């Protein structure tokens, strides 16, 4: 990796000191950072700089609708962890600590940064918890089709596979830079899951559906002031449509609207019956009902849309631009009846930020191994 850019570092440190008046003398801090970059090619954030940077990266996340509580992000500083085994342990601890008493709290665990000649750890998984997709001989997939290639890849790396259900939790795959990967099974007690049922249709439980409760994204890089933390898993809590209208309903995922529509007795022979829409609503009703009954934190898209506009108003009053990608902010269900639908946003990239690197995307989908194959 190239040396850290002092201009980028200075831009961030000025932001940090502007929003944290008690942080100390900016000029002396800039001198320290300049000297460290000259000597080592990079620099080390203080705990305060790291914490603020992670929170602002969430504040700047244009694809996230749930940023109202960006200041509440709990930052777990694990930069001293320097082995794949240690990273695996702390990822499991992250999952446990992010859901105390089934109440999900926004959490990020930050591992060692990339340094010249010494890359930090990589978490290959797209999220800490995702379900396997087993390719069958007839071309069908048992589980999540999005992770069929990843499942095949971890099988080649030595994972024996799970019981073969549609909801087998994949192992963590962790490496130091492009080094050899470590496979680590996530203990069952660290995987908070909710069995899905419906308040009006007893047969819904017969579908055997469930979903995990902590959406911890783990393949994005936290970039703060020119420093890259390639392993920095972070989570908020789910909005119901992420599960009911995307993970369970998308045609290239679990594709559950057809079987639900059939159980509802809907006419699937014509699109004019709106059977897809009606099945989609009931899937989402089941998700919200089930999480609520289990006492697990979740939000609905109408509530979260209103919260986002509150966040937007606060950012504007603070004199800040609030980045937002309309295609992600607008919910994937009942879009036009939410208040975020009827306006435009500033889709700009600010720093600090969470960033997708191409190699991380390839690994997360099982398209690239440690050797680049």
mmCIF file of C-alpha atoms in Angstrom:
data_model
loop_
_atom_site.group_PDB
_atom_site.id
_atom_site.type_symbol
_atom_site.label_atom_id
_atom_site.label_comp_id
_atom_site.label_asym_id
_atom_site.label_seq_id
_atom_site.Cartn_x
_atom_site.Cartn_y
_atom_site.Cartn_z
ATOM 1 C CA UNK A 1 0.000 0.000 0.000
ATOM 2 C CA UNK A 2 1.210 3.582 -0.644
ATOM 3 C CA UNK A 3 2.203 5.862 2.253
ATOM 4 C CA UNK A 4 -0.577 7.774 3.985
ATOM 5 C CA UNK A 5 -1.401 11.111 2.386
ATOM 6 C CA UNK A 6 -0.663 13.908 4.850
ATOM 7 C CA UNK A 7 -3.206 16.184 3.185
ATOM 8 C CA UNK A 8 -5.956 13.604 3.749
ATOM 9 C CA UNK A 9 -4.815 13.045 7.328
ATOM 10 C CA UNK A 10 -4.844 16.786 7.983
ATOM 11 C CA UNK A 11 -8.322 17.188 6.540
ATOM 12 C CA UNK A 12 -9.636 14.543 8.928
ATOM 13 C CA UNK A 13 -7.784 15.863 11.965
ATOM 14 C CA UNK A 14 -9.159 19.342 11.344
ATOM 15 C CA UNK A 15 -12.667 17.853 11.215
ATOM 16 C CA UNK A 16 -12.040 15.912 14.418
ATOM 17 C CA UNK A 17 -10.773 18.955 16.311
ATOM 18 C CA UNK A 18 -13.550 21.192 14.935
ATOM 19 C CA UNK A 19 -16.260 18.868 16.281
ATOM 20 C CA UNK A 20 -14.338 17.938 19.448
ATOM 21 C CA UNK A 21 -13.141 21.231 20.963
ATOM 22 C CA UNK A 22 -11.545 19.493 23.940
ATOM 23 C CA UNK A 23 -9.284 17.305 21.817
ATOM 24 C CA UNK A 24 -6.149 19.328 22.442
ATOM 25 C CA UNK A 25 -3.827 21.384 20.290
ATOM 26 C CA UNK A 26 -4.318 20.721 16.587
ATOM 27 C CA UNK A 27 -0.965 22.094 15.475
ATOM 28 C CA UNK A 28 1.035 19.803 17.745
ATOM 29 C CA UNK A 29 -1.047 16.821 16.658
ATOM 30 C CA UNK A 30 -0.411 17.635 12.998
ATOM 31 C CA UNK A 31 3.321 17.764 13.678
ATOM 32 C CA UNK A 32 3.192 14.366 15.380
ATOM 33 C CA UNK A 33 1.288 12.816 12.476
ATOM 34 C CA UNK A 34 3.580 14.348 9.858
ATOM 35 C CA UNK A 35 6.644 12.964 11.637
ATOM 36 C CA UNK A 36 5.080 9.507 12.004
ATOM 37 C CA UNK A 37 4.138 9.365 8.322
ATOM 38 C CA UNK A 38 7.673 10.412 7.365
ATOM 39 C CA UNK A 39 9.195 7.684 9.536
ATOM 40 C CA UNK A 40 6.725 4.812 8.993
ATOM 41 C CA UNK A 41 4.590 5.624 5.962
ATOM 42 C CA UNK A 42 1.421 5.856 8.043
ATOM 43 C CA UNK A 43 0.202 7.050 11.427
ATOM 44 C CA UNK A 44 -1.775 5.770 14.389
ATOM 45 C CA UNK A 45 -5.105 7.228 15.454
ATOM 46 C CA UNK A 46 -5.765 7.981 19.092
ATOM 47 C CA UNK A 47 -8.738 6.167 20.623
ATOM 48 C CA UNK A 48 -10.753 9.373 20.359
ATOM 49 C CA UNK A 49 -9.858 9.864 16.697
ATOM 50 C CA UNK A 50 -10.761 6.274 15.886
ATOM 51 C CA UNK A 51 -14.068 6.416 17.751
ATOM 52 C CA UNK A 52 -15.121 9.668 16.140
ATOM 53 C CA UNK A 53 -13.980 8.463 12.715
ATOM 54 C CA UNK A 54 -16.063 5.295 12.927
ATOM 55 C CA UNK A 55 -19.137 7.243 13.990
ATOM 56 C CA UNK A 56 -18.738 9.822 11.243
ATOM 57 C CA UNK A 57 -18.246 7.047 8.680
ATOM 58 C CA UNK A 58 -21.713 5.845 9.679
ATOM 59 C CA UNK A 59 -23.016 9.414 9.519
ATOM 60 C CA UNK A 60 -21.649 9.628 5.969
ATOM 61 C CA UNK A 61 -23.080 6.283 4.783
ATOM 62 C CA UNK A 62 -25.347 7.310 1.938
ATOM 63 C CA UNK A 63 -26.968 3.900 1.632
ATOM 64 C CA UNK A 64 -28.045 3.645 5.274
ATOM 65 C CA UNK A 65 -31.463 4.920 6.305
ATOM 66 C CA UNK A 66 -30.859 4.352 10.032
ATOM 67 C CA UNK A 67 -28.269 7.026 10.812
ATOM 68 C CA UNK A 68 -30.234 9.028 13.365
ATOM 69 C CA UNK A 69 -28.326 7.358 16.185
ATOM 70 C CA UNK A 70 -24.827 7.641 14.705
ATOM 71 C CA UNK A 71 -23.459 9.142 17.908
ATOM 72 C CA UNK A 72 -24.454 6.011 19.850
ATOM 73 C CA UNK A 73 -22.187 3.657 17.879
ATOM 74 C CA UNK A 74 -20.186 1.547 20.328
ATOM 75 C CA UNK A 75 -16.582 1.250 19.143
ATOM 76 C CA UNK A 76 -14.588 -1.827 20.176
ATOM 77 C CA UNK A 77 -10.917 -0.997 19.636
ATOM 78 C CA UNK A 78 -9.181 -4.284 18.826
ATOM 79 C CA UNK A 79 -6.266 -2.905 16.833
ATOM 80 C CA UNK A 80 -3.843 -4.949 18.935
ATOM 81 C CA UNK A 81 -5.298 -8.245 17.676
ATOM 82 C CA UNK A 82 -2.827 -9.505 15.062
ATOM 83 C CA UNK A 83 -3.733 -13.131 14.309
ATOM 84 C CA UNK A 84 -6.633 -14.675 12.369
ATOM 85 C CA UNK A 85 -7.497 -16.725 15.458
ATOM 86 C CA UNK A 86 -7.707 -13.581 17.570
ATOM 87 C CA UNK A 87 -9.870 -11.837 14.977
ATOM 88 C CA UNK A 88 -12.244 -14.826 14.926
ATOM 89 C CA UNK A 89 -12.584 -14.749 18.712
ATOM 90 C CA UNK A 90 -13.338 -11.034 18.710
ATOM 91 C CA UNK A 91 -15.893 -11.388 15.909
ATOM 92 C CA UNK A 92 -17.759 -13.901 18.040
ATOM 93 C CA UNK A 93 -17.481 -11.565 21.032
ATOM 94 C CA UNK A 94 -18.848 -8.783 18.835
ATOM 95 C CA UNK A 95 -21.949 -10.832 18.061
ATOM 96 C CA UNK A 96 -22.527 -11.583 21.725
ATOM 97 C CA UNK A 97 -21.960 -8.022 22.915
ATOM 98 C CA UNK A 98 -24.088 -6.466 20.157
ATOM 99 C CA UNK A 99 -27.258 -8.147 21.415
ATOM 100 C CA UNK A 100 -27.441 -7.929 25.220
ATOM 101 C CA UNK A 101 -30.797 -9.209 26.398
ATOM 102 C CA UNK A 102 -31.911 -9.409 22.743
ATOM 103 C CA UNK A 103 -31.731 -5.624 22.449
ATOM 104 C CA UNK A 104 -29.498 -4.870 19.480
ATOM 105 C CA UNK A 105 -27.046 -2.004 19.888
ATOM 106 C CA UNK A 106 -24.996 -0.432 17.093
ATOM 107 C CA UNK A 107 -21.466 -1.807 17.408
ATOM 108 C CA UNK A 108 -18.230 -1.789 15.443
ATOM 109 C CA UNK A 109 -15.067 -3.778 16.118
ATOM 110 C CA UNK A 110 -11.970 -2.227 14.552
ATOM 111 C CA UNK A 111 -8.948 -4.424 13.891
ATOM 112 C CA UNK A 112 -5.416 -3.481 12.848
ATOM 113 C CA UNK A 113 -4.947 -1.024 10.008
ATOM 114 C CA UNK A 114 -3.029 -1.719 6.825
ATOM 115 C CA UNK A 115 0.573 -0.535 7.099
ATOM 116 C CA UNK A 116 3.263 -0.395 4.397
ATOM 117 C CA UNK A 117 4.563 -3.937 4.054
ATOM 118 C CA UNK A 118 2.223 -5.176 6.807
ATOM 119 C CA UNK A 119 -1.396 -5.551 5.700
ATOM 120 C CA UNK A 120 -4.021 -5.932 8.395
ATOM 121 C CA UNK A 121 -6.589 -8.722 8.660
ATOM 122 C CA UNK A 122 -9.309 -9.469 6.122
ATOM 123 C CA UNK A 123 -12.717 -10.920 6.931
ATOM 124 C CA UNK A 124 -13.894 -12.624 3.767
ATOM 125 C CA UNK A 125 -17.555 -12.972 4.753
ATOM 126 C CA UNK A 126 -19.983 -10.286 3.572
ATOM 127 C CA UNK A 127 -21.618 -10.360 6.997
ATOM 128 C CA UNK A 128 -20.507 -12.155 10.138
ATOM 129 C CA UNK A 129 -23.655 -14.280 9.930
ATOM 130 C CA UNK A 130 -24.860 -15.526 6.572
ATOM 131 C CA UNK A 131 -26.451 -18.781 5.487
ATOM 132 C CA UNK A 132 -24.937 -21.407 3.226
ATOM 133 C CA UNK A 133 -26.231 -22.141 -0.245
ATOM 134 C CA UNK A 134 -25.771 -25.785 -1.228
ATOM 135 C CA UNK A 135 -25.719 -26.493 -4.967
ATOM 136 C CA UNK A 136 -27.728 -29.632 -5.785
ATOM 137 C CA UNK A 137 -27.155 -31.960 -8.718
ATOM 138 C CA UNK A 138 -30.386 -30.809 -10.358
ATOM 139 C CA UNK A 139 -29.197 -27.201 -10.375
ATOM 140 C CA UNK A 140 -31.301 -26.069 -7.432
ATOM 141 C CA UNK A 141 -29.921 -24.396 -4.311
ATOM 142 C CA UNK A 142 -30.729 -25.358 -0.730
ATOM 143 C CA UNK A 143 -30.281 -22.229 1.363
ATOM 144 C CA UNK A 144 -29.195 -18.813 0.143
ATOM 145 C CA UNK A 145 -28.274 -18.735 -3.565
ATOM 146 C CA UNK A 146 -26.235 -15.561 -3.071
ATOM 147 C CA UNK A 147 -23.663 -17.577 -1.134
ATOM 148 C CA UNK A 148 -23.598 -20.731 -3.236
ATOM 149 C CA UNK A 149 -20.123 -19.968 -4.599
ATOM 150 C CA UNK A 150 -18.876 -18.932 -1.161
ATOM 151 C CA UNK A 151 -20.225 -22.209 0.241
ATOM 152 C CA UNK A 152 -18.401 -24.159 -2.460
ATOM 153 C CA UNK A 153 -15.220 -22.202 -1.746
ATOM 154 C CA UNK A 154 -15.248 -22.846 2.011
ATOM 155 C CA UNK A 155 -15.940 -26.508 1.259
ATOM 156 C CA UNK A 156 -12.737 -26.624 -0.755
ATOM 157 C CA UNK A 157 -10.966 -24.914 2.140
ATOM 158 C CA UNK A 158 -12.070 -27.691 4.473
ATOM 159 C CA UNK A 159 -15.512 -26.813 5.813
ATOM 160 C CA UNK A 160 -17.493 -30.070 6.102
ATOM 161 C CA UNK A 161 -20.797 -28.256 5.733
ATOM 162 C CA UNK A 162 -23.728 -28.013 8.086
ATOM 163 C CA UNK A 163 -26.791 -30.228 8.463
ATOM 164 C CA UNK A 164 -27.975 -29.231 5.001
ATOM 165 C CA UNK A 165 -30.881 -27.005 6.067
ATOM 166 C CA UNK A 166 -31.790 -23.744 4.322
ATOM 167 C CA UNK A 167 -30.337 -21.849 7.296
ATOM 168 C CA UNK A 168 -26.903 -23.310 8.055
ATOM 169 C CA UNK A 169 -24.578 -20.594 9.346
ATOM 170 C CA UNK A 170 -21.410 -20.269 7.293
ATOM 171 C CA UNK A 171 -17.995 -20.297 8.996
ATOM 172 C CA UNK A 172 -15.907 -17.175 9.274
ATOM 173 C CA UNK A 173 -12.999 -16.965 6.842
ATOM 174 C CA UNK A 174 -10.161 -14.726 8.009
ATOM 175 C CA UNK A 175 -6.668 -14.000 6.709
ATOM 176 C CA UNK A 176 -3.876 -11.547 7.319
ATOM 177 C CA UNK A 177 -3.722 -9.649 4.060
ATOM 178 C CA UNK A 178 -3.462 -12.183 1.235
ATOM 179 C CA UNK A 179 -2.145 -14.852 3.585
ATOM 180 C CA UNK A 180 -3.672 -18.306 4.063
ATOM 181 C CA UNK A 181 -7.257 -18.275 5.309
ATOM 182 C CA UNK A 182 -8.465 -19.551 8.634
ATOM 183 C CA UNK A 183 -11.917 -21.135 8.876
ATOM 184 C CA UNK A 184 -13.704 -20.629 12.178
ATOM 185 C CA UNK A 185 -17.148 -21.953 13.079
ATOM 186 C CA UNK A 186 -19.383 -19.511 14.924
ATOM 187 C CA UNK A 187 -20.684 -21.026 18.201
ATOM 188 C CA UNK A 188 -24.426 -21.456 18.310
ATOM 189 C CA UNK A 189 -24.828 -19.283 21.395
ATOM 190 C CA UNK A 190 -23.398 -16.319 19.459
ATOM 191 C CA UNK A 191 -26.019 -16.594 16.698
ATOM 192 C CA UNK A 192 -29.233 -14.927 17.815
ATOM 193 C CA UNK A 193 -31.990 -16.142 15.495
ATOM 194 C CA UNK A 194 -35.740 -15.634 15.343
ATOM 195 C CA UNK A 195 -38.148 -18.330 14.154
ATOM 196 C CA UNK A 196 -40.780 -16.770 11.918
ATOM 197 C CA UNK A 197 -44.504 -17.076 12.456
ATOM 198 C CA UNK A 198 -47.547 -15.045 11.419
ATOM 199 C CA UNK A 199 -50.171 -13.463 13.689
ATOM 200 C CA UNK A 200 -53.065 -14.616 11.472
ATOM 201 C CA UNK A 201 -51.882 -17.742 9.631
ATOM 202 C CA UNK A 202 -50.851 -20.722 11.809
ATOM 203 C CA UNK A 203 -49.548 -22.567 8.727
ATOM 204 C CA UNK A 204 -46.750 -20.009 8.344
ATOM 205 C CA UNK A 205 -44.679 -21.781 11.008
ATOM 206 C CA UNK A 206 -44.757 -24.934 8.865
ATOM 207 C CA UNK A 207 -42.502 -23.148 6.366
ATOM 208 C CA UNK A 208 -39.670 -23.492 8.910
ATOM 209 C CA UNK A 209 -38.303 -20.007 8.318
ATOM 210 C CA UNK A 210 -35.950 -18.087 10.580
ATOM 211 C CA UNK A 211 -33.470 -15.252 10.347
ATOM 212 C CA UNK A 212 -30.518 -13.982 12.331
ATOM 213 C CA UNK A 213 -30.890 -10.794 14.340
ATOM 214 C CA UNK A 214 -27.523 -8.989 14.097
ATOM 215 C CA UNK A 215 -26.752 -7.653 10.587
ATOM 216 C CA UNK A 216 -22.993 -7.207 11.004
ATOM 217 C CA UNK A 217 -21.406 -6.121 7.715
ATOM 218 C CA UNK A 218 -17.852 -7.422 7.678
ATOM 219 C CA UNK A 219 -16.250 -6.923 4.249
ATOM 220 C CA UNK A 220 -16.206 -3.130 4.047
ATOM 221 C CA UNK A 221 -13.140 -1.033 4.767
ATOM 222 C CA UNK A 222 -13.330 1.734 7.339
ATOM 223 C CA UNK A 223 -11.316 4.609 5.886
ATOM 224 C CA UNK A 224 -10.431 7.391 8.314
ATOM 225 C CA UNK A 225 -8.008 10.175 7.408
ATOM 226 C CA UNK A 226 -6.178 8.095 4.830
ATOM 227 C CA UNK A 227 -5.869 5.055 7.108
ATOM 228 C CA UNK A 228 -7.528 1.806 5.972
ATOM 229 C CA UNK A 229 -9.035 -0.612 8.460
ATOM 230 C CA UNK A 230 -9.940 -3.483 6.164
ATOM 231 C CA UNK A 231 -11.454 -5.530 8.990
ATOM 232 C CA UNK A 232 -14.054 -3.488 10.873
ATOM 233 C CA UNK A 233 -17.358 -5.383 11.207
ATOM 234 C CA UNK A 234 -20.247 -3.147 12.209
ATOM 235 C CA UNK A 235 -23.955 -3.542 12.858
ATOM 236 C CA UNK A 236 -27.109 -1.646 13.562
ATOM 237 C CA UNK A 237 -30.421 -3.451 13.774
ATOM 238 C CA UNK A 238 -32.627 -4.760 11.000
ATOM 239 C CA UNK A 239 -35.353 -2.879 9.225
ATOM 240 C CA UNK A 240 -38.028 -5.480 8.562
ATOM 241 C CA UNK A 241 -37.996 -5.082 4.780
ATOM 242 C CA UNK A 242 -34.316 -6.033 4.639
ATOM 243 C CA UNK A 243 -35.411 -9.513 5.683
ATOM 244 C CA UNK A 244 -38.971 -9.784 4.411
ATOM 245 C CA UNK A 245 -38.720 -7.871 1.131
ATOM 246 C CA UNK A 246 -35.134 -8.647 0.191
ATOM 247 C CA UNK A 247 -33.456 -11.663 1.804
ATOM 248 C CA UNK A 248 -36.558 -13.847 1.842
ATOM 249 C CA UNK A 249 -38.411 -12.448 -1.173
ATOM 250 C CA UNK A 250 -35.864 -11.586 -3.881
ATOM 251 C CA UNK A 251 -36.042 -14.014 -6.780
ATOM 252 C CA UNK A 252 -32.276 -14.591 -6.621
ATOM 253 C CA UNK A 253 -32.350 -15.177 -2.857
ATOM 254 C CA UNK A 254 -34.926 -17.349 -1.047
ATOM 255 C CA UNK A 255 -37.713 -16.448 -3.509
ATOM 256 C CA UNK A 256 -40.517 -17.116 -1.031
ATOM 257 C CA UNK A 257 -43.337 -15.053 -2.502
ATOM 258 C CA UNK A 258 -44.594 -17.920 -4.753
ATOM 259 C CA UNK A 259 -44.938 -20.533 -1.960
ATOM 260 C CA UNK A 260 -46.456 -17.995 0.417
ATOM 261 C CA UNK A 261 -48.933 -16.898 -2.255
ATOM 262 C CA UNK A 262 -49.963 -20.501 -2.846
ATOM 263 C CA UNK A 263 -50.535 -21.066 0.873
ATOM 264 C CA UNK A 264 -52.623 -17.891 0.916
ATOM 265 C CA UNK A 265 -54.752 -19.288 -1.902
ATOM 266 C CA UNK A 266 -53.948 -16.446 -4.280
ATOM 267 C CA UNK A 267 -54.238 -16.635 -8.056
ATOM 268 C CA UNK A 268 -50.625 -16.835 -9.238
ATOM 269 C CA UNK A 269 -51.679 -17.325 -12.869
ATOM 270 C CA UNK A 270 -52.039 -13.614 -13.517
ATOM 271 C CA UNK A 271 -50.021 -10.638 -12.388
ATOM 272 C CA UNK A 272 -53.250 -8.602 -12.129
ATOM 273 C CA UNK A 273 -54.186 -10.444 -8.972
ATOM 274 C CA UNK A 274 -51.187 -8.714 -7.340
ATOM 275 C CA UNK A 275 -50.323 -11.994 -5.678
ATOM 276 C CA UNK A 276 -46.668 -11.001 -5.377
ATOM 277 C CA UNK A 277 -47.560 -7.798 -3.549
ATOM 278 C CA UNK A 278 -49.957 -9.507 -1.172
ATOM 279 C CA UNK A 279 -47.524 -12.313 -0.387
ATOM 280 C CA UNK A 280 -44.773 -9.760 0.146
ATOM 281 C CA UNK A 281 -46.860 -7.877 2.698
ATOM 282 C CA UNK A 282 -47.585 -11.048 4.666
ATOM 283 C CA UNK A 283 -43.905 -12.019 4.683
ATOM 284 C CA UNK A 284 -43.074 -8.647 6.169
ATOM 285 C CA UNK A 285 -45.911 -8.868 8.678
ATOM 286 C CA UNK A 286 -44.468 -12.201 9.802
ATOM 287 C CA UNK A 287 -40.968 -10.765 10.227
ATOM 288 C CA UNK A 288 -42.076 -7.801 12.344
ATOM 289 C CA UNK A 289 -44.481 -9.936 14.364
ATOM 290 C CA UNK A 290 -41.875 -12.617 15.072
ATOM 291 C CA UNK A 291 -39.088 -10.254 16.112
ATOM 292 C CA UNK A 292 -41.507 -8.336 18.291
ATOM 293 C CA UNK A 293 -42.799 -11.494 19.955
ATOM 294 C CA UNK A 294 -39.219 -12.651 20.579
ATOM 295 C CA UNK A 295 -38.257 -9.308 22.117
ATOM 296 C CA UNK A 296 -35.554 -8.692 19.499
ATOM 297 C CA UNK A 297 -34.911 -5.152 18.220
ATOM 298 C CA UNK A 298 -36.241 -4.408 14.749
ATOM 299 C CA UNK A 299 -37.817 -1.414 13.025
ATOM 300 C CA UNK A 300 -40.355 -0.968 10.232
ATOM 301 C CA UNK A 301 -39.814 1.047 7.090
ATOM 302 C CA UNK A 302 -42.426 3.704 7.859
ATOM 303 C CA UNK A 303 -40.910 4.510 11.251
ATOM 304 C CA UNK A 304 -37.367 4.457 9.920
ATOM 305 C CA UNK A 305 -38.262 6.742 7.011
ATOM 306 C CA UNK A 306 -39.539 9.360 9.448
ATOM 307 C CA UNK A 307 -36.433 8.964 11.597
ATOM 308 C CA UNK A 308 -34.233 9.495 8.577
ATOM 309 C CA UNK A 309 -35.904 12.806 7.798
ATOM 310 C CA UNK A 310 -35.293 13.831 11.410
ATOM 311 C CA UNK A 311 -31.629 12.939 10.933
ATOM 312 C CA UNK A 312 -31.533 14.886 7.676
ATOM 313 C CA UNK A 313 -33.020 17.952 9.365
ATOM 314 C CA UNK A 314 -30.465 17.764 12.187
ATOM 315 C CA UNK A 315 -27.574 17.501 9.749
ATOM 316 C CA UNK A 316 -28.803 20.477 7.761
ATOM 317 C CA UNK A 317 -29.143 22.550 10.947
ATOM 318 C CA UNK A 318 -25.557 21.588 11.829
ATOM 319 C CA UNK A 319 -24.448 22.927 8.450
ATOM 320 C CA UNK A 320 -23.442 19.502 7.133
ATOM 321 C CA UNK A 321 -24.264 17.737 3.894
ATOM 322 C CA UNK A 322 -26.154 14.502 4.451
ATOM 323 C CA UNK A 323 -25.206 11.996 1.718
ATOM 324 C CA UNK A 324 -28.063 9.758 0.599
ATOM 325 C CA UNK A 325 -28.501 7.332 -2.277
ATOM 326 C CA UNK A 326 -32.214 7.499 -3.186
ATOM 327 C CA UNK A 327 -32.213 3.930 -4.507
ATOM 328 C CA UNK A 328 -31.150 2.635 -1.075
ATOM 329 C CA UNK A 329 -32.886 5.119 1.233
ATOM 330 C CA UNK A 330 -36.305 4.455 -0.286
ATOM 331 C CA UNK A 331 -37.608 1.132 1.116
ATOM 332 C CA UNK A 332 -38.060 -1.852 -1.239
ATOM 333 C CA UNK A 333 -41.751 -2.062 -0.288
ATOM 334 C CA UNK A 334 -44.562 0.542 -0.270
ATOM 335 C CA UNK A 335 -42.012 3.119 -1.338
ATOM 336 C CA UNK A 336 -44.419 5.880 -2.368
ATOM 337 C CA UNK A 337 -46.254 5.899 0.969
ATOM 338 C CA UNK A 338 -43.068 6.646 2.919
ATOM 339 C CA UNK A 339 -41.945 10.274 3.339
ATOM 340 C CA UNK A 340 -38.448 9.622 1.967
ATOM 341 C CA UNK A 341 -39.855 8.854 -1.497
ATOM 342 C CA UNK A 342 -40.955 12.329 -2.513
ATOM 343 C CA UNK A 343 -37.680 14.219 -2.541
ATOM 344 C CA UNK A 344 -34.126 14.230 -3.858
ATOM 345 C CA UNK A 345 -30.891 13.904 -1.889
ATOM 346 C CA UNK A 346 -27.232 14.852 -2.128
ATOM 347 C CA UNK A 347 -25.534 11.639 -3.229
ATOM 348 C CA UNK A 348 -21.956 12.668 -2.470
ATOM 349 C CA UNK A 349 -19.041 10.738 -1.018
ATOM 350 C CA UNK A 350 -17.626 12.143 2.183
ATOM 351 C CA UNK A 351 -14.810 10.981 4.426
ATOM 352 C CA UNK A 352 -14.502 9.136 6.786
ATOM 353 C CA UNK A 353 -16.399 6.355 5.034
ATOM 354 C CA UNK A 354 -17.123 2.668 4.766
ATOM 355 C CA UNK A 355 -15.815 1.531 1.390
ATOM 356 C CA UNK A 356 -16.120 -1.619 -0.706
ATOM 357 C CA UNK A 357 -12.833 -2.815 -2.198
ATOM 358 C CA UNK A 358 -13.157 -5.004 -5.320
ATOM 359 C CA UNK A 359 -11.145 -7.890 -3.863
ATOM 360 C CA UNK A 360 -13.347 -7.906 -0.756
ATOM 361 C CA UNK A 361 -16.488 -8.157 -2.875
ATOM 362 C CA UNK A 362 -14.997 -11.008 -4.874
ATOM 363 C CA UNK A 363 -14.030 -12.918 -1.754
ATOM 364 C CA UNK A 364 -17.426 -12.356 -0.117
ATOM 365 C CA UNK A 365 -19.144 -14.017 -3.058
ATOM 366 C CA UNK A 366 -16.609 -16.846 -3.321
ATOM 367 C CA UNK A 367 -15.072 -15.561 -6.531
ATOM 368 C CA UNK A 368 -11.520 -15.066 -5.264
ATOM 369 C CA UNK A 369 -9.273 -17.127 -3.008
ATOM 370 C CA UNK A 370 -6.239 -16.044 -1.007
ATOM 371 C CA UNK A 371 -4.045 -16.839 -4.005
ATOM 372 C CA UNK A 372 -6.185 -14.729 -6.326
ATOM 373 C CA UNK A 373 -7.733 -17.685 -8.157
#
